[in-house]
Tab-separated table of C-alpha atoms and ligand atoms in Angstrom:
chain	number	residue	atom	x	y	z
A	22	MET	CA	-65.435	-7.181	56.918
A	23	ASP	CA	-68.430	-7.135	59.240
A	24	ALA	CA	-68.001	-8.141	62.899
A	25	GLU	CA	-69.222	-11.694	62.424
A	26	THR	CA	-66.898	-12.357	59.472
A	27	LEU	CA	-63.976	-10.871	61.372
A	28	LEU	CA	-64.611	-13.151	64.344
A	29	ARG	CA	-64.930	-16.223	62.130
A	30	THR	CA	-61.823	-15.403	60.089
A	31	ASP	CA	-59.849	-14.785	63.278
A	32	ARG	CA	-60.915	-18.159	64.677
A	33	ASP	CA	-60.068	-19.924	61.435
A	34	HIS	CA	-56.747	-18.310	60.582
A	35	LEU	CA	-55.061	-16.034	63.113
A	36	ILE	CA	-52.817	-17.686	65.689
A	37	HIS	CA	-52.558	-15.455	68.772
A	38	PRO	CA	-49.370	-15.160	70.834
A	39	VAL	CA	-49.165	-16.928	74.211
A	40	SER	CA	-52.820	-17.962	74.253
A	41	SER	CA	-54.783	-21.128	74.853
A	42	TRP	CA	-55.762	-22.006	71.288
A	43	ARG	CA	-58.783	-23.937	72.574
A	44	ASP	CA	-60.018	-21.126	74.829
A	45	HIS	CA	-59.496	-18.572	72.116
A	46	GLU	CA	-61.553	-20.500	69.607
A	47	GLU	CA	-64.325	-20.716	72.165
A	48	ALA	CA	-64.219	-17.109	73.365
A	49	GLY	CA	-63.341	-15.360	70.086
A	50	ALA	CA	-61.289	-12.208	69.640
A	51	ARG	CA	-61.863	-8.793	71.183
A	52	ILE	CA	-61.283	-6.675	68.124
A	53	LEU	CA	-60.105	-3.092	68.521
A	54	ARG	CA	-60.622	-0.462	65.862
A	55	SER	CA	-59.211	2.870	67.035
A	56	GLY	CA	-57.465	4.663	69.877
A	57	LYS	CA	-56.955	8.189	71.189
A	58	GLY	CA	-54.932	9.186	74.244
A	59	ALA	CA	-55.463	6.504	76.910
A	60	TRP	CA	-58.616	5.151	75.248
A	61	VAL	CA	-59.326	2.451	72.664
A	62	THR	CA	-62.596	1.637	70.908
A	63	ASP	CA	-63.657	-1.824	69.792
A	64	ILE	CA	-65.515	-2.753	66.612
A	65	HIS	CA	-68.849	-2.456	68.415
A	66	GLY	CA	-68.067	1.115	69.457
A	67	LYS	CA	-67.344	0.231	73.103
A	68	GLU	CA	-64.792	2.583	74.647
A	69	LEU	CA	-62.184	1.197	77.011
A	70	LEU	CA	-59.687	2.973	79.218
A	71	ASP	CA	-56.427	1.191	78.486
A	72	GLY	CA	-54.750	0.587	81.833
A	73	PHE	CA	-52.094	-1.601	80.217
A	74	SER	CA	-50.859	0.546	77.274
A	75	GLY	CA	-51.593	-2.284	74.853
A	76	LEU	CA	-48.906	-4.647	76.130
A	77	TRP	CA	-46.989	-2.208	78.356
A	78	CYS	CA	-45.842	-0.361	75.267
A	79	VAL	CA	-48.041	2.545	74.127
A	80	ASN	CA	-46.383	4.843	76.669
A	81	VAL	CA	-47.245	8.107	74.870
A	82	GLY	CA	-50.859	7.038	74.286
A	83	TYR	CA	-52.747	6.460	71.049
A	84	GLY	CA	-53.223	8.813	68.113
A	85	CYS	CA	-50.249	11.151	68.634
A	86	GLN	CA	-50.243	13.173	65.423
A	87	SER	CA	-46.542	14.077	65.576
A	88	VAL	CA	-45.668	10.369	65.589
A	89	VAL	CA	-48.064	9.605	62.745
A	90	ASP	CA	-46.628	12.514	60.711
A	91	ALA	CA	-43.030	11.408	61.315
A	92	ALA	CA	-43.865	7.862	60.179
A	93	ALA	CA	-45.795	9.054	57.106
A	94	GLU	CA	-43.039	11.462	56.087
A	95	GLN	CA	-40.334	8.778	56.408
A	96	MET	CA	-42.475	6.176	54.674
A	97	ALA	CA	-43.176	8.474	51.727
A	98	ARG	CA	-39.546	9.614	51.383
A	99	LEU	CA	-37.611	6.394	52.129
A	100	PRO	CA	-39.588	3.431	53.495
A	101	TYR	CA	-36.582	1.153	53.790
A	102	ALA	CA	-32.810	1.298	53.924
A	103	THR	CA	-30.654	-1.676	54.794
A	104	GLY	CA	-27.965	-1.368	57.426
A	105	TYR	CA	-25.929	-4.037	55.640
A	106	PHE	CA	-22.982	-3.268	53.293
A	107	GLY	CA	-22.336	0.078	54.955
A	108	PHE	CA	-25.750	1.624	54.190
A	109	ALA	CA	-27.768	3.577	56.721
A	110	SER	CA	-30.678	5.980	57.026
A	111	GLU	CA	-30.621	9.447	58.559
A	112	ALA	CA	-33.333	8.562	61.095
A	113	ALA	CA	-31.530	5.467	62.413
A	114	ILE	CA	-28.232	7.316	62.862
A	115	GLU	CA	-29.935	10.207	64.619
A	116	LEU	CA	-31.861	7.884	66.925
A	117	ALA	CA	-28.724	5.905	67.846
A	118	GLY	CA	-26.928	9.157	68.666
A	119	ARG	CA	-29.733	10.546	70.809
A	120	LEU	CA	-30.194	7.268	72.674
A	121	ALA	CA	-26.471	6.897	73.313
A	122	ALA	CA	-26.412	10.414	74.766
A	123	ARG	CA	-29.295	9.553	77.137
A	124	ALA	CA	-28.262	6.010	78.104
A	125	PRO	CA	-26.484	5.280	81.397
A	126	GLY	CA	-22.685	5.592	81.534
A	127	ASP	CA	-20.756	4.416	78.501
A	128	LEU	CA	-23.590	2.465	76.854
A	129	ASN	CA	-22.712	4.313	73.676
A	130	ARG	CA	-23.224	1.652	71.027
A	131	VAL	CA	-26.690	0.656	69.843
A	132	PHE	CA	-27.816	-2.316	67.761
A	133	PHE	CA	-31.458	-2.097	66.648
A	134	SER	CA	-33.713	-5.168	66.541
A	135	GLN	CA	-37.422	-5.595	65.761
A	136	GLY	CA	-38.597	-6.054	69.345
A	137	GLY	CA	-37.583	-7.212	72.797
A	138	SER	CA	-37.163	-10.922	72.139
A	139	ASP	CA	-34.611	-10.463	69.391
A	140	ALA	CA	-32.908	-7.724	71.428
A	141	VAL	CA	-32.327	-10.326	74.186
A	142	ASP	CA	-31.269	-12.937	71.645
A	143	SER	CA	-28.864	-10.427	70.084
A	144	ALA	CA	-27.439	-9.582	73.509
A	145	LEU	CA	-26.788	-13.283	74.153
A	146	ARG	CA	-24.957	-13.598	70.841
A	147	PHE	CA	-22.894	-10.443	71.434
A	148	ILE	CA	-21.952	-11.797	74.866
A	149	ARG	CA	-20.620	-14.971	73.232
A	150	PHE	CA	-18.683	-12.941	70.659
A	151	TYR	CA	-17.249	-10.815	73.484
A	152	GLN	CA	-16.107	-13.787	75.553
A	153	HIS	CA	-14.427	-15.336	72.500
A	154	ALA	CA	-12.826	-11.991	71.640
A	155	ARG	CA	-11.301	-11.562	75.107
A	156	GLY	CA	-9.962	-15.099	75.095
A	157	THR	CA	-12.449	-16.572	77.590
A	158	PRO	CA	-14.743	-18.697	75.370
A	159	GLY	CA	-15.396	-21.008	78.325
A	160	LYS	CA	-17.448	-18.234	79.959
A	161	ARG	CA	-20.737	-19.245	78.340
A	162	HIS	CA	-23.200	-19.784	81.184
A	163	VAL	CA	-25.867	-17.202	81.851
A	164	ILE	CA	-27.901	-16.646	85.019
A	165	GLY	CA	-31.358	-15.078	85.310
A	166	LEU	CA	-34.042	-14.776	87.976
A	167	SER	CA	-36.938	-17.103	88.631
A	168	ARG	CA	-40.158	-15.433	87.408
A	169	GLY	CA	-37.996	-13.485	84.916
A	170	TYR	CA	-39.227	-12.863	81.383
A	171	HIS	CA	-36.815	-12.285	78.533
A	172	GLY	CA	-38.886	-12.981	75.453
A	173	SER	CA	-39.868	-15.805	73.243
A	174	THR	CA	-36.937	-16.737	71.003
A	175	TYR	CA	-35.437	-20.146	71.744
A	176	THR	CA	-32.624	-18.694	73.806
A	177	GLY	CA	-34.809	-16.026	75.421
A	178	ALA	CA	-37.469	-18.561	76.405
A	179	GLY	CA	-34.804	-20.545	78.259
A	180	LEU	CA	-33.514	-17.485	80.081
A	181	THR	CA	-37.131	-16.732	80.925
A	182	ALA	CA	-38.245	-18.587	84.054
A	183	LEU	CA	-41.993	-18.952	83.537
A	184	ALA	CA	-43.443	-22.428	83.086
A	185	THR	CA	-45.612	-21.493	80.084
A	186	PHE	CA	-42.500	-20.776	78.036
A	187	HIS	CA	-40.707	-23.996	79.008
A	188	ARG	CA	-43.533	-26.457	78.438
A	189	ASP	CA	-42.734	-28.922	75.617
A	190	ALA	CA	-39.835	-26.701	74.511
A	191	ASN	CA	-36.725	-28.370	75.978
A	192	VAL	CA	-35.561	-25.212	77.657
A	193	PRO	CA	-33.788	-23.896	79.726
A	194	LEU	CA	-30.726	-24.816	77.688
A	195	SER	CA	-27.796	-26.424	79.495
A	196	TRP	CA	-26.031	-23.062	79.920
A	197	GLN	CA	-29.035	-21.208	81.365
A	198	HIS	CA	-29.619	-21.005	85.129
A	199	HIS	CA	-31.859	-19.175	87.576
A	200	ILE	CA	-31.681	-17.853	91.129
A	201	PRO	CA	-34.705	-16.921	93.291
A	202	SER	CA	-36.685	-13.790	92.580
A	203	PRO	CA	-36.462	-10.865	95.063
A	204	TYR	CA	-40.173	-11.108	95.869
A	205	PRO	CA	-40.889	-9.164	99.095
A	206	TYR	CA	-44.543	-10.218	99.511
A	207	ARG	CA	-43.817	-13.952	99.257
A	208	HIS	CA	-40.458	-13.818	101.037
A	209	ALA	CA	-40.072	-16.780	103.377
A	210	GLY	CA	-38.228	-14.712	105.995
A	211	ASP	CA	-38.759	-11.261	107.477
A	212	GLY	CA	-39.313	-9.606	104.071
A	213	GLU	CA	-36.917	-6.787	105.004
A	214	ALA	CA	-35.076	-5.051	102.165
A	215	ALA	CA	-31.631	-5.784	103.634
A	216	THR	CA	-32.438	-9.504	104.013
A	217	ILE	CA	-33.780	-9.830	100.475
A	218	ILE	CA	-30.796	-8.023	98.983
A	219	ALA	CA	-28.322	-10.099	101.005
A	220	GLU	CA	-30.054	-13.317	99.911
A	221	SER	CA	-30.019	-12.373	96.213
A	222	VAL	CA	-26.337	-11.442	96.399
A	223	ALA	CA	-25.551	-14.711	98.211
A	224	SER	CA	-27.570	-16.754	95.672
A	225	LEU	CA	-25.723	-15.188	92.766
A	226	ARG	CA	-22.352	-15.757	94.421
A	227	GLN	CA	-23.257	-19.366	95.185
A	228	LYS	CA	-24.506	-20.042	91.653
A	229	VAL	CA	-21.311	-18.602	90.145
A	230	GLU	CA	-19.214	-20.652	92.569
A	231	ASP	CA	-21.158	-23.839	91.716
A	232	LEU	CA	-20.770	-23.276	87.975
A	233	GLY	CA	-17.197	-21.953	88.246
A	234	ALA	CA	-16.452	-18.249	87.729
A	235	ASN	CA	-14.431	-19.079	84.622
A	236	ARG	CA	-17.597	-20.536	83.042
A	237	VAL	CA	-20.132	-17.769	83.771
A	238	ALA	CA	-20.608	-14.968	81.246
A	239	ALA	CA	-23.461	-12.827	82.508
A	240	PHE	CA	-26.383	-12.155	84.827
A	241	PHE	CA	-29.643	-10.844	83.322
A	242	CYS	CA	-32.448	-9.138	85.210
A	243	GLU	CA	-35.388	-6.811	84.778
A	244	PRO	CA	-35.201	-3.777	87.119
A	245	VAL	CA	-38.858	-4.592	87.917
A	246	GLN	CA	-39.998	-8.093	86.972
A	247	GLY	CA	-42.919	-7.493	84.629
A	248	SER	CA	-44.477	-10.634	83.193
A	249	GLY	CA	-43.501	-12.547	86.341
A	250	GLY	CA	-46.185	-10.540	88.199
A	251	VAL	CA	-44.848	-6.973	88.507
A	252	ILE	CA	-42.391	-7.770	91.268
A	253	VAL	CA	-40.660	-4.647	92.516
A	254	PRO	CA	-37.363	-5.474	94.266
A	255	PRO	CA	-36.444	-3.440	97.346
A	256	PRO	CA	-34.533	-0.162	96.866
A	257	GLY	CA	-30.820	-0.857	96.584
A	258	TRP	CA	-31.301	-4.325	95.083
A	259	LEU	CA	-30.368	-3.387	91.507
A	260	ALA	CA	-27.210	-1.534	92.566
A	261	ALA	CA	-26.189	-4.447	94.817
A	262	MET	CA	-26.580	-6.954	91.966
A	263	ARG	CA	-24.588	-4.686	89.640
A	264	ARG	CA	-21.777	-4.439	92.205
A	265	THR	CA	-21.779	-8.198	92.763
A	266	CYS	CA	-21.463	-8.889	89.036
A	267	THR	CA	-18.447	-6.563	88.856
A	268	GLU	CA	-16.850	-8.356	91.830
A	269	LEU	CA	-17.528	-11.760	90.274
A	270	GLY	CA	-16.186	-10.717	86.865
A	271	ILE	CA	-19.450	-11.365	85.020
A	272	LEU	CA	-21.466	-9.029	82.813
A	273	PHE	CA	-24.553	-7.325	84.208
A	274	VAL	CA	-27.374	-7.056	81.643
A	275	ALA	CA	-30.457	-4.944	82.430
A	276	ASP	CA	-33.513	-5.991	80.442
A	277	GLU	CA	-35.435	-2.711	80.296
A	278	VAL	CA	-37.947	-3.820	77.659
A	279	ILE	CA	-40.818	-2.873	79.979
A	280	THR	CA	-39.118	-0.512	82.425
A	281	GLY	CA	-37.499	1.714	79.783
A	282	PHE	CA	-38.906	4.956	78.413
A	283	GLY	CA	-40.560	6.411	81.472
A	284	ARG	CA	-42.492	3.387	82.658
A	285	THR	CA	-40.989	3.592	86.162
A	286	GLY	CA	-40.361	7.370	86.018
A	287	PRO	CA	-36.973	8.188	84.452
A	288	LEU	CA	-36.114	7.360	80.839
A	289	PHE	CA	-34.400	4.173	82.057
A	290	ALA	CA	-35.127	2.459	85.382
A	291	CYS	CA	-31.377	1.925	85.972
A	292	GLU	CA	-31.045	5.681	86.479
A	293	THR	CA	-32.918	5.508	89.792
A	294	GLU	CA	-29.963	3.774	91.467
A	295	GLN	CA	-27.275	5.215	89.145
A	296	VAL	CA	-26.676	1.727	87.812
A	297	VAL	CA	-24.597	1.411	84.646
A	298	PRO	CA	-25.110	-2.035	83.097
A	299	ASP	CA	-22.653	-3.631	80.683
A	300	MET	CA	-25.562	-4.162	78.300
A	301	MET	CA	-29.157	-3.039	78.232
A	302	THR	CA	-32.057	-4.296	76.132
A	303	VAL	CA	-35.087	-2.142	75.290
A	304	ALA	CA	-38.163	-2.242	72.996
A	305	LYS	CA	-41.856	-1.357	73.598
A	306	GLY	CA	-41.667	2.319	74.725
A	307	LEU	CA	-38.785	2.909	72.277
A	308	THR	CA	-41.437	3.436	69.583
A	309	SER	CA	-44.403	3.424	71.988
A	310	GLY	CA	-45.713	0.468	70.003
A	311	TYR	CA	-46.370	2.582	66.851
A	312	ALA	CA	-44.016	0.246	64.898
A	313	PRO	CA	-41.814	-2.684	65.880
A	314	MET	CA	-38.339	-1.878	67.181
A	315	GLY	CA	-36.013	-2.965	69.964
A	316	ALA	CA	-32.387	-2.256	70.770
A	317	VAL	CA	-29.306	-3.577	72.540
A	318	PHE	CA	-26.987	-1.033	74.131
A	319	MET	CA	-23.427	-2.152	74.779
A	320	SER	CA	-20.527	-0.602	76.669
A	321	GLU	CA	-17.474	0.766	74.915
A	322	ASP	CA	-15.444	-2.138	76.316
A	323	ILE	CA	-17.717	-4.791	74.809
A	324	TYR	CA	-17.899	-2.975	71.472
A	325	THR	CA	-14.174	-2.314	71.122
A	326	THR	CA	-13.204	-5.795	72.311
A	327	ILE	CA	-15.342	-7.418	69.615
A	328	ARG	CA	-14.206	-4.878	67.001
A	329	ASP	CA	-10.507	-5.238	67.761
A	330	HIS	CA	-10.642	-9.023	67.798
A	331	THR	CA	-12.371	-9.240	64.407
A	332	PRO	CA	-9.939	-8.851	61.496
A	333	ALA	CA	-10.688	-6.193	58.859
A	334	GLY	CA	-12.742	-7.780	56.091
A	335	THR	CA	-14.390	-10.248	58.501
A	336	PRO	CA	-17.987	-9.402	59.401
A	337	VAL	CA	-19.351	-9.723	62.932
A	338	GLY	CA	-21.982	-12.267	61.949
A	339	HIS	CA	-25.185	-10.904	63.424
A	340	GLY	CA	-27.898	-8.938	61.620
A	341	MET	CA	-31.472	-8.739	60.401
A	342	THR	CA	-33.151	-7.255	57.335
A	343	TYR	CA	-35.169	-4.835	59.430
A	344	SER	CA	-32.456	-3.832	61.897
A	345	ALA	CA	-32.498	-0.013	62.251
A	346	HIS	CA	-35.634	0.267	60.094
A	347	PRO	CA	-35.983	3.931	59.058
A	348	VAL	CA	-39.747	4.191	59.685
A	349	SER	CA	-39.405	2.720	63.175
A	350	ALA	CA	-36.417	5.002	63.777
A	351	ALA	CA	-38.374	8.092	62.672
A	352	ILE	CA	-41.121	7.039	65.066
A	353	GLY	CA	-38.541	6.533	67.819
A	354	LEU	CA	-37.302	10.100	67.319
A	355	ALA	CA	-40.823	11.554	67.433
A	356	VAL	CA	-41.635	9.530	70.552
A	357	LEU	CA	-38.404	10.650	72.235
A	358	ASP	CA	-39.424	14.266	71.539
A	359	LEU	CA	-42.693	13.595	73.356
A	360	TYR	CA	-40.975	11.975	76.357
A	361	GLU	CA	-38.553	14.873	76.653
A	362	GLY	CA	-41.273	17.439	75.927
A	363	GLY	CA	-43.279	16.714	79.086
A	364	MET	CA	-44.543	13.135	78.839
A	365	LEU	CA	-42.065	11.791	81.414
A	366	ASP	CA	-43.109	14.545	83.820
A	367	ASN	CA	-46.771	13.756	83.266
A	368	GLY	CA	-46.027	10.085	83.914
A	369	LEU	CA	-44.379	10.996	87.226
A	370	ARG	CA	-47.444	12.998	88.322
A	371	ALA	CA	-49.919	10.344	87.181
A	372	GLY	CA	-47.770	7.586	88.746
A	373	ALA	CA	-47.737	9.345	92.125
A	374	HIS	CA	-51.529	9.573	91.980
A	375	LEU	CA	-51.826	5.929	90.927
A	376	ALA	CA	-49.659	4.930	93.906
A	377	ALA	CA	-51.821	6.951	96.300
A	378	ARG	CA	-55.047	5.473	94.939
A	379	LEU	CA	-53.820	1.871	94.931
A	380	THR	CA	-52.467	2.207	98.457
A	381	THR	CA	-55.947	3.244	99.613
A	382	MET	CA	-57.467	0.288	97.798
A	383	SER	CA	-55.191	-2.155	99.579
A	384	ASP	CA	-57.627	-2.221	102.528
A	385	HIS	CA	-59.878	-4.426	100.427
A	386	PRO	CA	-60.105	-7.977	101.853
A	387	LEU	CA	-59.028	-9.575	98.553
A	388	ILE	CA	-55.986	-7.340	97.979
A	389	GLY	CA	-52.964	-8.957	99.607
A	390	ASP	CA	-50.274	-6.765	98.108
A	391	VAL	CA	-49.932	-3.627	96.023
A	392	ARG	CA	-46.553	-2.894	94.453
A	393	ILE	CA	-45.822	0.076	92.274
A	394	SER	CA	-42.959	1.736	90.483
A	395	GLY	CA	-44.003	4.821	88.507
A	396	MET	CA	-46.704	3.877	86.025
A	397	LEU	CA	-46.156	0.155	86.589
A	398	ALA	CA	-48.184	-1.641	89.239
A	399	GLY	CA	-49.098	-5.102	90.470
A	400	ILE	CA	-52.021	-6.054	92.685
A	401	GLU	CA	-51.855	-9.528	94.194
A	402	LEU	CA	-55.207	-11.040	95.122
A	403	VAL	CA	-55.584	-13.496	97.996
A	404	SER	CA	-58.532	-15.289	99.524
A	405	ASP	CA	-57.145	-14.711	103.027
A	406	LYS	CA	-55.011	-11.719	103.848
A	407	ALA	CA	-53.594	-13.047	107.116
A	408	THR	CA	-52.244	-16.264	105.617
A	409	LYS	CA	-51.720	-14.841	102.080
A	410	ARG	CA	-53.647	-17.872	100.779
A	411	LYS	CA	-54.141	-17.859	97.027
A	412	PRO	CA	-57.659	-18.174	95.581
A	413	ALA	CA	-58.537	-21.710	94.470
A	414	PRO	CA	-57.204	-22.340	90.925
A	415	ASP	CA	-60.548	-23.746	89.734
A	416	LEU	CA	-62.070	-20.275	90.189
A	417	GLN	CA	-60.269	-19.278	86.953
A	418	LEU	CA	-59.834	-15.809	88.338
A	419	ALA	CA	-57.767	-14.410	85.465
A	420	ALA	CA	-60.474	-15.125	82.889
A	421	LYS	CA	-63.192	-13.757	85.183
A	422	LEU	CA	-61.208	-10.608	85.893
A	423	SER	CA	-60.449	-9.744	82.309
A	424	LYS	CA	-64.073	-10.373	81.267
A	425	ALA	CA	-65.425	-8.213	84.092
A	426	GLY	CA	-62.844	-5.519	83.366
A	427	TYR	CA	-63.835	-5.386	79.721
A	428	GLU	CA	-67.490	-5.079	80.633
A	429	ALA	CA	-66.594	-2.274	83.050
A	430	GLY	CA	-64.710	-0.470	80.255
A	431	ILE	CA	-61.118	-0.932	81.441
A	432	LEU	CA	-58.152	-2.928	80.188
A	433	PHE	CA	-55.521	-4.397	82.495
A	434	ARG	CA	-53.474	-7.587	82.644
A	435	ALA	CA	-54.932	-10.491	84.598
A	436	PHE	CA	-52.040	-12.892	85.210
A	437	GLY	CA	-52.737	-16.573	85.668
A	438	ASP	CA	-51.592	-16.478	89.290
A	439	ASP	CA	-54.103	-13.965	90.662
A	440	ILE	CA	-52.025	-10.885	90.002
A	441	ILE	CA	-53.370	-7.820	88.213
A	442	GLY	CA	-50.887	-5.804	86.161
A	443	LEU	CA	-51.336	-2.109	85.437
A	444	ALA	CA	-49.236	-0.011	83.070
A	445	PRO	CA	-51.332	2.973	81.977
A	446	PRO	CA	-50.080	5.329	79.251
A	447	LEU	CA	-47.904	8.144	80.627
A	448	CYS	CA	-50.301	10.667	79.068
A	449	CYS	CA	-53.097	9.758	81.535
A	450	THR	CA	-54.795	12.603	83.349
A	451	ILE	CA	-55.457	12.443	87.085
A	452	GLU	CA	-59.160	11.976	86.265
A	453	GLU	CA	-58.347	8.987	84.050
A	454	ILE	CA	-56.264	7.397	86.825
A	455	ASP	CA	-59.205	7.937	89.201
A	456	LEU	CA	-61.623	6.362	86.723
A	457	LEU	CA	-59.308	3.393	86.180
A	458	CYS	CA	-58.974	2.810	89.936
A	459	ASP	CA	-62.697	3.297	90.637
A	460	ARG	CA	-63.677	0.797	87.965
A	461	LEU	CA	-60.975	-1.670	88.967
A	462	TYR	CA	-62.045	-1.516	92.596
A	463	ARG	CA	-65.606	-2.416	91.607
A	464	VAL	CA	-64.395	-5.285	89.421
A	465	ILE	CA	-62.383	-6.715	92.338
A	466	ASP	CA	-65.154	-6.089	94.850
A	467	ASP	CA	-67.686	-7.934	92.675
A	468	LEU	CA	-65.478	-11.041	92.970
A	469	LEU	CA	-65.779	-11.113	96.734
A	470	PRO	CA	-68.765	-13.505	96.996
A	471	ALA	CA	-67.138	-15.988	94.570
A	472	ILE	CA	-63.803	-16.096	96.370
A	473	ARG	CA	-64.720	-16.151	100.061
B	21	PLP	C1	-38.410	-7.825	80.070
B	21	PLP	C2	-38.813	-8.285	78.702
B	21	PLP	N1	-37.878	-8.729	77.850
B	21	PLP	C3	-38.187	-9.147	76.617
B	21	PLP	C4	-39.489	-9.115	76.168
B	21	PLP	C5	-39.817	-9.579	74.786
B	21	PLP	O1	-40.195	-8.484	73.998
B	21	PLP	P1	-41.086	-8.690	72.687
B	21	PLP	O2	-42.418	-9.169	73.142
B	21	PLP	O3	-41.092	-7.310	72.078
B	21	PLP	O4	-40.385	-9.660	71.822
B	21	PLP	C6	-40.498	-8.652	77.006
B	21	PLP	C7	-41.892	-8.615	76.564
B	21	PLP	O5	-42.818	-8.363	77.305
B	21	PLP	C8	-40.158	-8.242	78.317
B	21	PLP	O6	-41.091	-7.822	79.182
C-alpha cells in the first residue's frame, strides 16, 4: 500500500488502543516501517531515536538477529503447542526454569499469559483460588495505589486508578480499593522519604482495618509507577510495604510489567530492596516486545495450597490457548541471553548517564521535577517552579510535545498531565543518550513562550 492508502485504511478500519478516536481520525497514524538498535524509521524514511522503547518494552532494541533467528527456528520447527491436556514445548519449559531460577525468593512457579493485562487478571484469579483453598474465601478485597496502572481487562482496569480507564466502565469493582500514591514531588507535607513511607504504611493499615483484615486478600503495586507518570517512591518504600503486608496477613503482589527485565537496572526491580513478593506479574521486556507474552510468578506456598486443595482429576480452571506459546518462549530465551550477556550492564551505564544529563536539565524554568530509576525517567513540567503550578490544560501540552518531538526526531511519552516519560532501550550508547537529551531539551525550551 502507498502512504496515502495506508493512512486512509487506518482511519477507516484500525481502532487504536487508549486513543481519542476523534483526534486520531483528524491527525492520522504515524506509521513505522523498520527499526535497528534504538532507532525506528517511518514510512517516509524519517529516522527517530526511540526514547520510549516502543511502549516501554523493546528493552534490547530493534533488529536483534539472535532473537529473529530464535523465533524463525521455532516457528519453522513447531509454531504452536498447547499447554492444555499435559502438552508442552521445550522452549516454554526451559524459559519457565530459567525465570524461576532468576526470580526473587521462592517465586518458582510461572504461568505464561499473552501480555501484562492478562497476567494481572490471572494473578487476581489465582489469588481467589488461593483464598478459597486455604479456607478464607471471605478474603476477596484487593488494594492498589492511586495513579497505579494494572492493565486493561475488566478487573485490571478497576485495580488501575487512572480516570481514563474508569470512564463509562463501572469500575472500580466493589472489591477494589486504592490508597494514595507515594508521590514525593506532589507530597502535601515535607516530602521526606521517612514521612512518605510512614504515610503509605499507615494508609494501608487503615484501609485494611476499615475493610476488615479477614476480608482483604492482597495489595498490588508497581515498584515504580509507570503510566501514572513515572513516580519513583523513596528508597525503602517497597520493602516497607512488603513488610506491612506480611504483618497484616495479606498478599503482596509486585506488578513488574514495566520495571522488569533491566528497566530499573537489575533483572527485577524488587531485587534492589531484596523484596520477595508473594506474586509478581511481568510482560513487555520478557520478550522485548518481539512477540506477545506475559507471566505470573507465584510462591511455593500459593502454588502448593491451590494444588493440594484441588482433588486429582479436577482442573484448576484458568488457561488460554496461547499460554506458554513456543515462539514467544523461544524469543524470551534469546532475549534473556542478551540481558545476561551484557545488556543489563549496558543499561546500567546508559541509565547513569541519563540520570546525570536529566539532572543538569532540571535547571530549565519549565522542569519542575526529574525522577529516574535506571532507564526509566519522568520529567514533570510546570509553568511556575516555585509554586509547582501546572500549565493551563487548554495549552494541550501533551499533543504539542509529541508533535514537536517527532519533528525533532525523537520518541518519548507525553502524558496528559504534563509529564514526559522516557524509557530508552538498554542498548543505547552514551552518544544516543546525549542526542536524546539534547533534542528533548530543545523541544521543551521551544515551549517556553507558549507556557509563560
Ligand atoms: C504495570 C503494568 N501492568 C500491566 C500492564 C498491562 O500490560 P499490557 O499492555 O501488556 O496488557 C501495563 C502496561 O503498560 C503496566 O505498565
